[in-house]
Coordinates of C-alpha atoms in Angstrom, one line a residue:
M1 CA -87.1 -62.3 -57.9
W2 CA -83.6 -63.3 -58.9
E3 CA -84.9 -65.5 -61.7
T4 CA -86.9 -62.6 -63.0
L5 CA -84.0 -60.2 -62.9
G6 CA -81.8 -62.8 -64.6
T7 CA -84.3 -63.2 -67.4
V8 CA -84.6 -59.4 -67.8
R9 CA -80.8 -59.2 -68.0
D10 CA -80.7 -61.7 -70.8
L11 CA -83.5 -60.1 -72.9
G12 CA -81.0 -58.6 -75.3
R13 CA -79.5 -62.0 -76.0
L14 CA -82.9 -63.5 -76.4
Q15 CA -83.8 -60.9 -79.0
D16 CA -80.6 -61.8 -80.9
I17 CA -81.5 -65.5 -80.8
A18 CA -85.0 -64.9 -82.0
S19 CA -83.8 -62.6 -84.8
V20 CA -81.3 -65.2 -86.1
L21 CA -84.0 -67.9 -86.0
I22 CA -86.4 -65.7 -88.0
R23 CA -83.7 -64.8 -90.5
W24 CA -83.1 -68.5 -91.3
G25 CA -86.7 -69.4 -91.6
F26 CA -87.4 -70.7 -88.1
G27 CA -90.0 -68.0 -87.2
D28 CA -92.5 -70.7 -86.3
V29 CA -90.2 -72.0 -83.7
V30 CA -89.9 -68.5 -82.2
K31 CA -93.7 -68.4 -81.9
R32 CA -94.3 -71.9 -80.6
M33 CA -91.7 -71.5 -77.9
G34 CA -93.2 -68.3 -76.7
M35 CA -90.1 -66.2 -77.4
A36 CA -92.0 -63.6 -79.4
G37 CA -94.5 -63.0 -76.6
V38 CA -91.8 -62.5 -74.0
L39 CA -90.0 -60.0 -76.1
E40 CA -93.1 -58.1 -77.2
K41 CA -94.3 -57.8 -73.5
A42 CA -90.8 -56.5 -72.7
G43 CA -91.1 -53.8 -75.3
R44 CA -88.7 -55.4 -77.7
L45 CA -89.5 -55.4 -81.4
L46 CA -88.9 -58.4 -83.7
H47 CA -88.6 -57.8 -87.5
W48 CA -90.6 -60.6 -89.2
Q49 CA -88.9 -60.0 -92.5
A50 CA -89.4 -62.4 -95.3
V51 CA -86.7 -65.1 -95.5
E52 CA -84.4 -64.9 -98.5
E53 CA -85.4 -67.3 -101.3
G54 CA -81.9 -68.8 -101.5
R55 CA -82.1 -69.8 -97.8
L56 CA -85.6 -71.3 -98.2
R57 CA -84.2 -73.6 -101.0
M58 CA -81.7 -75.0 -98.5
D59 CA -82.7 -78.2 -96.7
V60 CA -83.5 -78.0 -93.0
P61 CA -80.2 -79.5 -91.7
T62 CA -78.2 -76.9 -93.6
R63 CA -80.3 -74.0 -92.4
L64 CA -80.0 -75.3 -88.8
R65 CA -76.2 -75.5 -89.2
C66 CA -76.1 -71.9 -90.5
T67 CA -78.4 -70.8 -87.7
L68 CA -76.1 -72.3 -85.1
Q69 CA -73.1 -70.6 -86.7
D70 CA -74.7 -67.2 -86.6
L71 CA -75.8 -67.7 -83.0
G72 CA -72.3 -67.9 -81.8
P73 CA -69.8 -70.1 -79.9
T74 CA -72.3 -71.7 -77.4
F75 CA -74.7 -72.8 -80.1
V76 CA -71.8 -74.0 -82.4
K77 CA -70.7 -76.1 -79.5
L78 CA -74.3 -77.3 -79.0
G79 CA -74.4 -78.3 -82.6
Q80 CA -71.1 -80.2 -82.2
V81 CA -72.5 -82.1 -79.3
L82 CA -75.7 -82.9 -81.1
A83 CA -73.5 -84.3 -83.9
T84 CA -72.4 -86.9 -81.5
R85 CA -76.1 -88.0 -80.7
V86 CA -76.4 -90.5 -83.5
D87 CA -79.3 -92.0 -81.5
L88 CA -81.3 -88.9 -81.8
L89 CA -80.6 -87.5 -85.2
P90 CA -80.5 -89.3 -88.6
P91 CA -77.3 -89.5 -90.6
A92 CA -78.0 -86.4 -92.9
W93 CA -78.3 -84.2 -89.8
I94 CA -75.2 -85.7 -88.2
D95 CA -73.1 -85.1 -91.3
E96 CA -74.3 -81.5 -91.6
L97 CA -73.8 -80.6 -88.0
G98 CA -70.3 -82.3 -88.2
K99 CA -69.3 -79.4 -90.5
L100 CA -69.4 -77.0 -87.5
Q101 CA -66.0 -78.2 -86.4
N102 CA -64.3 -75.4 -88.4
A103 CA -67.2 -72.9 -88.5
V104 CA -65.9 -70.2 -86.2
P105 CA -63.6 -67.4 -87.6
A106 CA -60.6 -66.4 -85.6
L107 CA -60.2 -63.2 -83.6
P108 CA -57.5 -60.7 -84.5
W109 CA -54.3 -60.8 -82.3
D110 CA -55.1 -57.4 -80.7
A111 CA -58.4 -58.8 -79.4
V112 CA -56.8 -61.7 -77.5
L113 CA -53.5 -59.9 -76.5
P114 CA -54.8 -58.2 -73.3
Q115 CA -56.2 -61.5 -71.8
L116 CA -53.1 -63.4 -72.8
R117 CA -50.9 -60.7 -71.2
E118 CA -53.0 -61.0 -68.0
D119 CA -52.7 -64.8 -67.9
L120 CA -49.0 -64.8 -68.5
G121 CA -48.3 -62.0 -66.1
A122 CA -46.1 -60.4 -68.7
E123 CA -45.8 -59.5 -72.3
P124 CA -45.9 -62.6 -74.5
E125 CA -42.5 -61.6 -76.1
A126 CA -41.0 -61.6 -72.6
V127 CA -42.1 -65.2 -72.0
F128 CA -41.6 -66.7 -75.4
A129 CA -38.8 -66.2 -77.9
R130 CA -41.4 -65.6 -80.7
V131 CA -45.1 -65.7 -81.1
E132 CA -47.1 -66.0 -84.3
H133 CA -49.9 -63.5 -84.4
E134 CA -51.7 -65.4 -87.2
P135 CA -53.7 -68.2 -85.6
L136 CA -53.0 -71.9 -86.5
A137 CA -56.7 -72.7 -86.0
A138 CA -59.9 -71.4 -84.5
A139 CA -62.7 -73.2 -82.7
S140 CA -65.9 -72.2 -80.9
L141 CA -64.2 -71.6 -77.6
A142 CA -60.6 -70.9 -78.4
Q143 CA -58.0 -70.3 -81.0
A144 CA -54.4 -71.5 -81.2
H145 CA -51.2 -69.6 -81.9
R146 CA -47.8 -71.1 -82.4
A147 CA -44.9 -69.9 -80.3
W148 CA -41.3 -70.8 -79.5
L149 CA -39.5 -71.1 -76.2
A150 CA -36.0 -69.8 -75.5
D151 CA -34.5 -73.2 -76.2
G152 CA -36.2 -73.4 -79.6
S153 CA -39.0 -75.8 -78.7
A154 CA -42.2 -75.1 -80.5
V155 CA -45.4 -74.8 -78.4
V156 CA -49.0 -74.0 -79.0
L157 CA -50.9 -71.3 -77.1
K158 CA -54.6 -72.3 -76.9
I159 CA -56.3 -69.1 -75.9
R160 CA -59.9 -68.9 -74.7
R161 CA -62.0 -66.3 -76.5
P162 CA -62.1 -63.2 -74.3
G163 CA -65.4 -62.6 -72.6
I164 CA -66.8 -65.9 -73.8
R165 CA -67.8 -67.1 -70.3
D166 CA -70.4 -64.4 -69.8
T167 CA -71.9 -65.1 -73.2
V168 CA -71.9 -68.8 -72.5
E169 CA -73.5 -68.4 -69.1
A170 CA -76.3 -66.2 -70.6
D171 CA -76.9 -68.7 -73.4
L172 CA -77.0 -71.6 -71.0
R173 CA -79.6 -69.8 -68.8
L174 CA -81.7 -69.2 -71.9
L175 CA -81.3 -72.8 -73.1
K176 CA -82.4 -74.0 -69.7
H177 CA -85.6 -71.9 -70.0
L178 CA -86.2 -72.9 -73.6
A179 CA -85.7 -76.6 -72.8
V180 CA -88.5 -76.3 -70.1
I181 CA -90.8 -74.6 -72.7
V182 CA -90.0 -77.2 -75.3
E183 CA -90.7 -80.1 -73.0
K184 CA -94.1 -78.6 -72.0
N185 CA -95.3 -77.2 -75.3
L186 CA -93.8 -79.6 -77.9
P187 CA -94.9 -83.1 -77.0
E188 CA -93.3 -84.6 -80.1
L189 CA -89.9 -83.6 -78.7
R190 CA -90.5 -84.6 -75.1
R191 CA -89.2 -88.1 -75.6
Y192 CA -85.8 -86.7 -76.3
H193 CA -85.6 -85.2 -72.8
P194 CA -84.5 -81.6 -73.8
Q195 CA -84.0 -80.6 -70.2
R196 CA -81.6 -83.5 -69.6
I197 CA -79.7 -82.8 -72.8
V198 CA -79.3 -79.1 -71.9
Q199 CA -78.2 -80.1 -68.4
Q200 CA -75.6 -82.5 -69.7
F201 CA -74.5 -80.0 -72.3
S202 CA -74.1 -77.2 -69.7
A203 CA -72.0 -79.4 -67.5
S204 CA -69.8 -80.5 -70.4
L205 CA -69.4 -77.0 -71.8
R206 CA -68.4 -75.6 -68.4
R207 CA -65.8 -78.3 -68.1
E208 CA -64.5 -77.5 -71.6
L209 CA -64.1 -73.8 -70.6
D210 CA -61.5 -74.9 -68.0
F211 CA -58.4 -75.5 -70.0
A212 CA -56.5 -76.7 -67.0
A213 CA -59.1 -79.6 -66.7
E214 CA -58.5 -80.4 -70.3
C215 CA -54.8 -80.7 -69.6
R216 CA -55.5 -83.0 -66.7
N217 CA -57.5 -85.2 -69.1
A218 CA -54.6 -85.3 -71.5
E219 CA -52.1 -86.3 -68.8
R220 CA -54.5 -89.1 -67.6
I221 CA -54.7 -90.6 -71.1
A222 CA -50.9 -90.2 -71.5
H223 CA -50.5 -92.1 -68.2
N224 CA -52.7 -94.9 -69.5
F225 CA -50.4 -95.2 -72.6
A226 CA -47.2 -94.9 -70.7
G227 CA -44.4 -97.0 -72.3
R228 CA -46.0 -97.0 -75.7
D229 CA -44.5 -95.2 -78.6
D230 CA -47.4 -95.5 -81.0
I231 CA -49.3 -92.5 -79.5
V232 CA -48.1 -89.0 -78.8
I233 CA -49.9 -86.8 -76.3
P234 CA -48.5 -83.2 -76.2
R235 CA -46.6 -82.2 -73.1
V236 CA -48.3 -79.6 -70.9
Y237 CA -46.3 -76.6 -69.7
W238 CA -48.0 -76.0 -66.4
Q239 CA -46.1 -72.9 -65.4
W240 CA -48.1 -70.9 -68.0
T241 CA -51.3 -73.0 -68.1
C242 CA -54.5 -71.8 -66.4
E243 CA -58.2 -71.8 -66.8
R244 CA -58.1 -69.5 -69.9
L245 CA -54.8 -70.6 -71.4
N246 CA -53.3 -73.9 -72.4
V247 CA -49.6 -74.0 -73.3
Q248 CA -48.6 -77.4 -74.7
E249 CA -46.1 -79.0 -77.0
C250 CA -46.6 -78.4 -80.7
L251 CA -46.9 -81.7 -82.6
E252 CA -44.9 -81.6 -85.9
G253 CA -47.0 -84.1 -87.9
V254 CA -49.4 -84.4 -90.8
P255 CA -53.0 -83.3 -90.0
G256 CA -55.5 -86.2 -90.1
R257 CA -57.4 -84.8 -93.1
D258 CA -54.2 -84.3 -95.3
L259 CA -53.9 -87.8 -96.9
A260 CA -51.8 -86.5 -99.7
A261 CA -49.1 -85.4 -97.2
V262 CA -49.4 -88.9 -95.6
D263 CA -48.4 -90.5 -98.9
A264 CA -45.7 -87.9 -99.6
M265 CA -44.2 -88.7 -96.2
G266 CA -44.2 -92.4 -97.1
L267 CA -46.3 -93.5 -94.2
D268 CA -48.0 -96.9 -94.2
R269 CA -51.8 -96.1 -94.4
V270 CA -52.8 -99.7 -93.4
Q271 CA -50.7 -99.6 -90.3
L272 CA -51.9 -96.1 -89.4
A273 CA -55.5 -97.3 -89.6
R274 CA -54.7 -100.3 -87.3
T275 CA -52.8 -98.2 -84.9
G276 CA -55.6 -95.6 -84.6
A277 CA -58.2 -98.4 -84.1
G278 CA -56.1 -99.9 -81.4
L279 CA -55.7 -96.6 -79.5
V280 CA -59.4 -95.9 -79.4
L281 CA -60.4 -99.5 -78.6
K282 CA -58.0 -99.6 -75.7
M283 CA -59.3 -96.3 -74.4
V284 CA -62.9 -97.4 -74.6
L285 CA -62.8 -101.1 -73.8
E286 CA -59.8 -101.3 -71.4
D287 CA -59.3 -97.9 -69.8
G288 CA -62.9 -96.7 -69.7
F289 CA -61.7 -93.2 -70.4
F290 CA -61.5 -92.0 -74.0
H291 CA -61.1 -89.0 -76.3
A292 CA -64.7 -88.3 -77.3
D293 CA -64.1 -86.1 -80.3
P294 CA -61.4 -87.9 -82.5
H295 CA -62.2 -86.1 -85.7
P296 CA -59.4 -85.5 -88.3
G297 CA -58.7 -82.0 -86.9
N298 CA -57.6 -83.5 -83.6
I299 CA -55.4 -86.2 -85.1
F300 CA -51.8 -86.0 -86.4
Y301 CA -49.7 -88.6 -88.2
M302 CA -46.1 -88.4 -87.0
P303 CA -43.1 -89.1 -89.2
D304 CA -42.3 -92.3 -87.3
G305 CA -45.8 -93.8 -87.8
A306 CA -47.1 -92.8 -84.4
I307 CA -50.4 -91.0 -84.0
G308 CA -50.6 -87.7 -82.1
V309 CA -53.9 -86.6 -80.4
I310 CA -54.8 -83.2 -79.2
D311 CA -57.8 -81.4 -77.7
F312 CA -59.0 -83.4 -74.7
G313 CA -61.8 -81.0 -73.7
M314 CA -64.5 -83.6 -74.5
V315 CA -63.8 -87.0 -73.0
G316 CA -66.1 -89.9 -72.3
R317 CA -66.2 -92.5 -69.5
V318 CA -67.3 -96.1 -69.8
T319 CA -68.0 -98.1 -66.7
E320 CA -67.2 -101.8 -66.4
Q321 CA -70.9 -102.6 -66.7
R322 CA -71.1 -100.6 -70.0
R323 CA -68.1 -102.4 -71.4
F324 CA -69.7 -105.8 -70.7
Q325 CA -72.9 -104.6 -72.3
I326 CA -71.0 -103.7 -75.5
V327 CA -69.4 -107.1 -75.5
R328 CA -72.8 -108.8 -75.1
L329 CA -74.3 -106.8 -77.9
L330 CA -71.5 -107.6 -80.4
H331 CA -71.4 -111.3 -79.3
G332 CA -75.2 -111.5 -79.8
L333 CA -74.8 -110.1 -83.3
V334 CA -72.1 -112.7 -84.2
V335 CA -74.0 -115.7 -82.8
H336 CA -77.4 -114.3 -83.9
D337 CA -78.9 -114.1 -80.4
S338 CA -81.6 -111.5 -80.9
A339 CA -82.9 -111.9 -77.3
A340 CA -79.5 -110.8 -75.9
V341 CA -79.4 -107.8 -78.3
A342 CA -82.9 -106.7 -77.3
E343 CA -82.0 -107.1 -73.6
V344 CA -78.9 -105.0 -73.9
L345 CA -80.8 -102.3 -75.8
A346 CA -83.5 -102.3 -73.1
D347 CA -80.8 -101.9 -70.5
W348 CA -79.3 -99.0 -72.4
T349 CA -82.7 -97.2 -72.6
E350 CA -83.9 -98.3 -69.1
E351 CA -84.8 -94.7 -68.2
N352 CA -87.5 -94.7 -70.9
N353 CA -90.7 -96.0 -69.3
D354 CA -92.7 -96.4 -72.4
I355 CA -90.7 -99.2 -74.1
D356 CA -92.7 -101.6 -76.2
E357 CA -90.7 -104.7 -75.5
V358 CA -92.5 -106.8 -78.0
R359 CA -91.9 -104.4 -80.9
L360 CA -88.3 -103.9 -79.7
Q361 CA -87.8 -107.7 -79.7
E362 CA -89.3 -107.9 -83.3
S363 CA -87.0 -105.2 -84.5
A364 CA -84.0 -106.9 -82.9
D365 CA -84.9 -110.2 -84.7
V366 CA -84.9 -108.4 -88.0
F367 CA -81.7 -106.5 -87.1
V368 CA -79.8 -109.7 -86.2
D369 CA -81.2 -111.6 -89.2
Q370 CA -79.6 -109.2 -91.6
Y371 CA -76.1 -110.2 -90.3
R372 CA -76.8 -113.9 -90.4
G373 CA -74.1 -115.7 -92.3
V374 CA -71.8 -112.7 -92.5
P375 CA -68.3 -113.6 -91.4
L376 CA -66.8 -111.5 -88.6
K377 CA -64.2 -110.0 -90.9
D378 CA -67.0 -108.7 -93.2
L379 CA -68.9 -107.0 -90.4
R380 CA -68.9 -103.2 -90.6
M381 CA -69.0 -102.0 -87.0
G382 CA -69.8 -98.4 -87.9
A383 CA -72.8 -99.4 -90.1
M384 CA -73.9 -101.9 -87.4
L385 CA -73.9 -99.3 -84.7
G386 CA -75.6 -96.9 -87.0
D387 CA -78.4 -99.5 -87.5
V388 CA -78.7 -99.9 -83.7
T389 CA -79.2 -96.2 -83.3
A390 CA -81.6 -96.0 -86.2
M391 CA -83.6 -98.8 -84.5
L392 CA -83.7 -96.8 -81.2
R393 CA -84.8 -93.7 -83.1
E394 CA -87.6 -95.7 -84.6
H395 CA -88.8 -96.7 -81.2
G396 CA -88.5 -93.2 -79.8
L397 CA -85.6 -94.3 -77.4
S398 CA -82.5 -92.4 -76.6
L399 CA -79.1 -93.5 -75.3
P400 CA -77.3 -92.4 -72.2
A401 CA -74.8 -89.7 -73.0
D402 CA -71.7 -91.9 -72.4
L403 CA -72.9 -94.4 -74.9
A404 CA -73.8 -91.8 -77.5
L405 CA -70.2 -90.4 -77.2
M406 CA -68.7 -93.9 -77.5
I407 CA -70.8 -94.8 -80.6
K408 CA -69.9 -91.5 -82.2
A409 CA -66.2 -92.2 -81.5
F410 CA -66.5 -95.6 -83.2
L411 CA -68.2 -94.2 -86.2
T412 CA -65.6 -91.4 -86.6
L413 CA -62.8 -93.9 -86.1
E414 CA -64.1 -96.3 -88.7
G415 CA -64.6 -93.5 -91.2
M416 CA -61.0 -92.3 -90.7
G417 CA -59.8 -95.9 -91.0
R418 CA -61.6 -96.4 -94.3
Q419 CA -60.1 -93.2 -95.6
L420 CA -56.6 -94.5 -94.9
D421 CA -57.4 -98.1 -95.9
P422 CA -60.5 -99.0 -98.0
D423 CA -60.3 -102.6 -96.7
F424 CA -60.1 -101.5 -93.0
D425 CA -61.8 -104.2 -90.9
M426 CA -62.9 -102.6 -87.6
A427 CA -64.6 -105.8 -86.4
S428 CA -61.3 -107.8 -86.6
E429 CA -59.4 -105.1 -84.9
A430 CA -62.0 -105.0 -82.1
R431 CA -62.1 -108.8 -81.6
P432 CA -59.0 -109.2 -79.3
Y433 CA -60.2 -106.3 -77.2
L434 CA -63.7 -107.7 -76.9
E435 CA -62.3 -111.2 -76.0
R436 CA -60.1 -109.6 -73.3
A437 CA -63.0 -107.7 -72.0
M438 CA -65.1 -110.9 -71.8
L439 CA -62.3 -112.8 -70.1
E440 CA -61.7 -110.0 -67.7
R441 CA -65.4 -110.0 -66.8
F442 CA -65.2 -113.7 -65.8
A443 CA -61.6 -113.8 -64.6
P444 CA -61.2 -115.6 -61.2
D445 CA -59.8 -112.6 -59.4
V446 CA -62.6 -110.3 -60.8
L447 CA -65.3 -112.8 -59.8
V448 CA -63.7 -113.1 -56.3
R449 CA -63.6 -109.3 -56.0
R450 CA -67.2 -108.9 -57.2
G451 CA -68.3 -111.8 -54.9
R452 CA -66.5 -110.2 -52.0
R453 CA -68.3 -106.9 -52.6
T454 CA -71.7 -108.6 -52.9
L455 CA -71.0 -110.7 -49.7
S456 CA -69.9 -107.7 -47.8
G457 CA -73.1 -105.8 -48.8
L458 CA -75.2 -108.8 -47.8
V459 CA -73.4 -109.1 -44.4
D460 CA -73.9 -105.4 -43.8
L461 CA -77.6 -105.7 -44.6
L462 CA -78.1 -108.7 -42.3
R463 CA -76.1 -107.0 -39.5
D464 CA -78.2 -103.8 -39.7
M465 CA -81.5 -105.5 -40.2
P466 CA -82.4 -106.2 -36.5
R467 CA -81.5 -102.6 -35.6
D468 CA -83.5 -101.2 -38.5
V469 CA -86.5 -103.4 -37.7
H470 CA -86.3 -102.3 -34.0
R471 CA -86.3 -98.7 -35.0
L472 CA -89.2 -99.2 -37.3
L473 CA -91.3 -100.8 -34.6
Q474 CA -90.3 -98.2 -32.0
S475 CA -91.4 -95.4 -34.4
A476 CA -94.7 -97.3 -35.0
R477 CA -95.4 -97.6 -31.2
R478 CA -94.6 -93.9 -30.6
G479 CA -96.9 -92.8 -33.5
K480 CA -93.9 -91.4 -35.4
L481 CA -94.2 -93.7 -38.4
Q482 CA -95.0 -91.7 -41.4
M483 CA -95.8 -92.6 -45.0
H484 CA -95.2 -90.1 -47.8
I485 CA -97.4 -90.5 -50.9
E486 CA -96.9 -88.1 -53.8
V487 CA -99.7 -87.4 -56.3
D488 CA -98.7 -85.3 -59.2
T489 CA -102.0 -83.5 -59.5
L490 CA -102.1 -82.7 -55.8
R491 CA -98.5 -81.5 -55.9
A492 CA -99.3 -79.3 -58.9
F493 CA -102.3 -77.9 -57.1
G494 CA -100.2 -77.2 -54.0
E495 CA -97.6 -75.4 -56.1
Q496 CA -100.4 -73.3 -57.6
V497 CA -101.7 -72.4 -54.2
D498 CA -98.2 -71.6 -53.0
R499 CA -97.6 -69.3 -56.0
S500 CA -101.0 -67.6 -55.4
A501 CA -100.1 -67.0 -51.8
N502 CA -96.7 -65.6 -52.8
R503 CA -98.4 -63.2 -55.2
L504 CA -101.0 -62.1 -52.6
T505 CA -98.2 -61.5 -50.1
M506 CA -96.2 -59.5 -52.6
G507 CA -99.3 -57.6 -53.6
I508 CA -99.9 -56.6 -49.9
I509 CA -96.3 -55.6 -49.6
T510 CA -96.4 -53.5 -52.8
A511 CA -99.6 -51.7 -51.6
S512 CA -98.0 -51.1 -48.2
L513 CA -94.9 -49.7 -49.8
V514 CA -96.9 -47.4 -52.1
I515 CA -99.1 -46.1 -49.3
G516 CA -96.2 -45.7 -46.8
S517 CA -94.0 -44.0 -49.4
S518 CA -96.8 -41.6 -50.4
I519 CA -97.4 -40.6 -46.7
V520 CA -93.7 -40.1 -46.2
M521 CA -93.3 -38.0 -49.4
N522 CA -96.4 -35.8 -48.5
S523 CA -94.9 -35.0 -45.1
V524 CA -91.5 -33.9 -46.4
G525 CA -90.6 -30.3 -45.8
G526 CA -87.2 -28.6 -45.8
G527 CA -84.1 -29.5 -43.9
V528 CA -81.5 -32.3 -43.9
S529 CA -83.6 -34.8 -42.1
N530 CA -86.4 -34.3 -44.5
R531 CA -84.1 -35.1 -47.4
W532 CA -83.5 -38.5 -45.8
L533 CA -87.2 -39.0 -45.6
M534 CA -87.5 -38.1 -49.2
A535 CA -84.8 -40.7 -50.1
L536 CA -86.7 -43.3 -48.0
G537 CA -89.9 -42.6 -49.9
V538 CA -88.2 -42.9 -53.2
L539 CA -86.7 -46.3 -52.1
G540 CA -90.2 -47.4 -51.1
F541 CA -91.5 -46.6 -54.6
V542 CA -88.6 -48.4 -56.2
G543 CA -89.3 -51.5 -54.0
A544 CA -93.0 -51.3 -55.0
A545 CA -92.1 -51.2 -58.7
L546 CA -89.8 -54.2 -58.4
C547 CA -92.5 -56.2 -56.5
G548 CA -95.0 -55.2 -59.2
I549 CA -92.6 -56.5 -61.9
W550 CA -92.2 -59.8 -60.0
I551 CA -96.0 -60.2 -59.7
L552 CA -96.5 -59.5 -63.5
F553 CA -93.8 -61.9 -64.5
S554 CA -95.1 -64.6 -62.2
I555 CA -98.6 -64.2 -63.7
W556 CA -97.2 -64.3 -67.2
R557 CA -95.2 -67.5 -66.5
S558 CA -98.3 -69.2 -65.1
G559 CA -100.2 -68.3 -68.2
R560 CA -97.4 -69.8 -70.3
R561 CA -97.7 -73.0 -68.3

């Protein structure tokens, strides 16, 4: 019942989504996903107008980007996340979706002022010496305004878009439903696990909506770089920071995309490229906690040659096991060990049950052979990782989310490094970090610690084994030993029987409510007590109507399945 009411509540948003898809030439998607049928049965009309000829001349990636822009912040953010999935989408799509970074227009000051006033607990002019009403930048979830404290320090107010949480939650509910439909009705997309992608995206987006969590991410990375002066993380002003507002230090540097200003300031491009590479490599290969969206809009080059980093809403985590796999992959490429490369790729895609290991090994042989004889200094890590993801796409395999974020971070980093220095050598910059990671894996203290954990687990297993065997035998003697076997077809049949029983029960309840309410209404006369009886009868009819809606929706959903 609650799911039904939630879907009805989101019908207006579903109609908006369908209309935008039709307008950009994706009407077939609306039909195949069943959106048109839902809206028509709900009495909503869709205008199947002809798509403008100019839009039809656009390629599909461009039309998709424009569609996501028109659908609003949630879908813009979804496009930005998809732009990190180099394992799922080819480079042309990644490049086009990457343009969504600056695709959202800013709101006027009057639209954000009431929420800002509420979060500060006072008028902004009473808290800050001056606030600029014209935004510095605007993104899908927030926009930034510069302000000054009483002591003259410049700060940035990152203000969440008012009312965006309700819109985001409605969009996430619809995306969840659409992912289920896609996975059932579009077999060609099933291998990409749409439900899992939406689940990961929903969790990530909800975290990004909490600006206080973003600030905690920033302080964690700042702690990892404590004592180093080559990276600048903005200071957070916690007295004004909350879920919808982030007040942080304003970095006075050159934006990452303004290379002319870098030259005008007299900064060393080669050193900046090396510094940036070192920062990201340390975060990924040593700390295991990294900025997952290091595009030029989030990078500033400071006058002293340091690099400033902002916007820690999207972060990635790399476990010790993942770091070792990365080292094995790169080492396998250097020494031409295709078996090791294939083994790592199989480990990365272990959740895919339909791996053709023979074909994967053959592809790994070809992949490794193309780097045979290439010196380490001439390896292009970005191109190499791009080839890895292309090979996975060819085999219909997808990477875990943490690896997709890491590879995207490496690709973005190498692209920025090449803009600063055309001779930027990512592989040489990564070599000392990879060597340290390899040595750390086999360092005596690490081996001792790992062996201690393994031995402790073995001792616990041996210690508990007699007791567990005794309990097992006792259960068998008492006839309490049970074996659970799940058969998908039987489970589906059981669910169908359960749904049918629910509908039958609701039908009986509906009929009872109608009959009972009719009897009550026919017996009503005058007087106060009879007015209460009339109200009771009306409530009975309302309940019957709701039960009927639930039954119809349940039948419709079964038909869609």
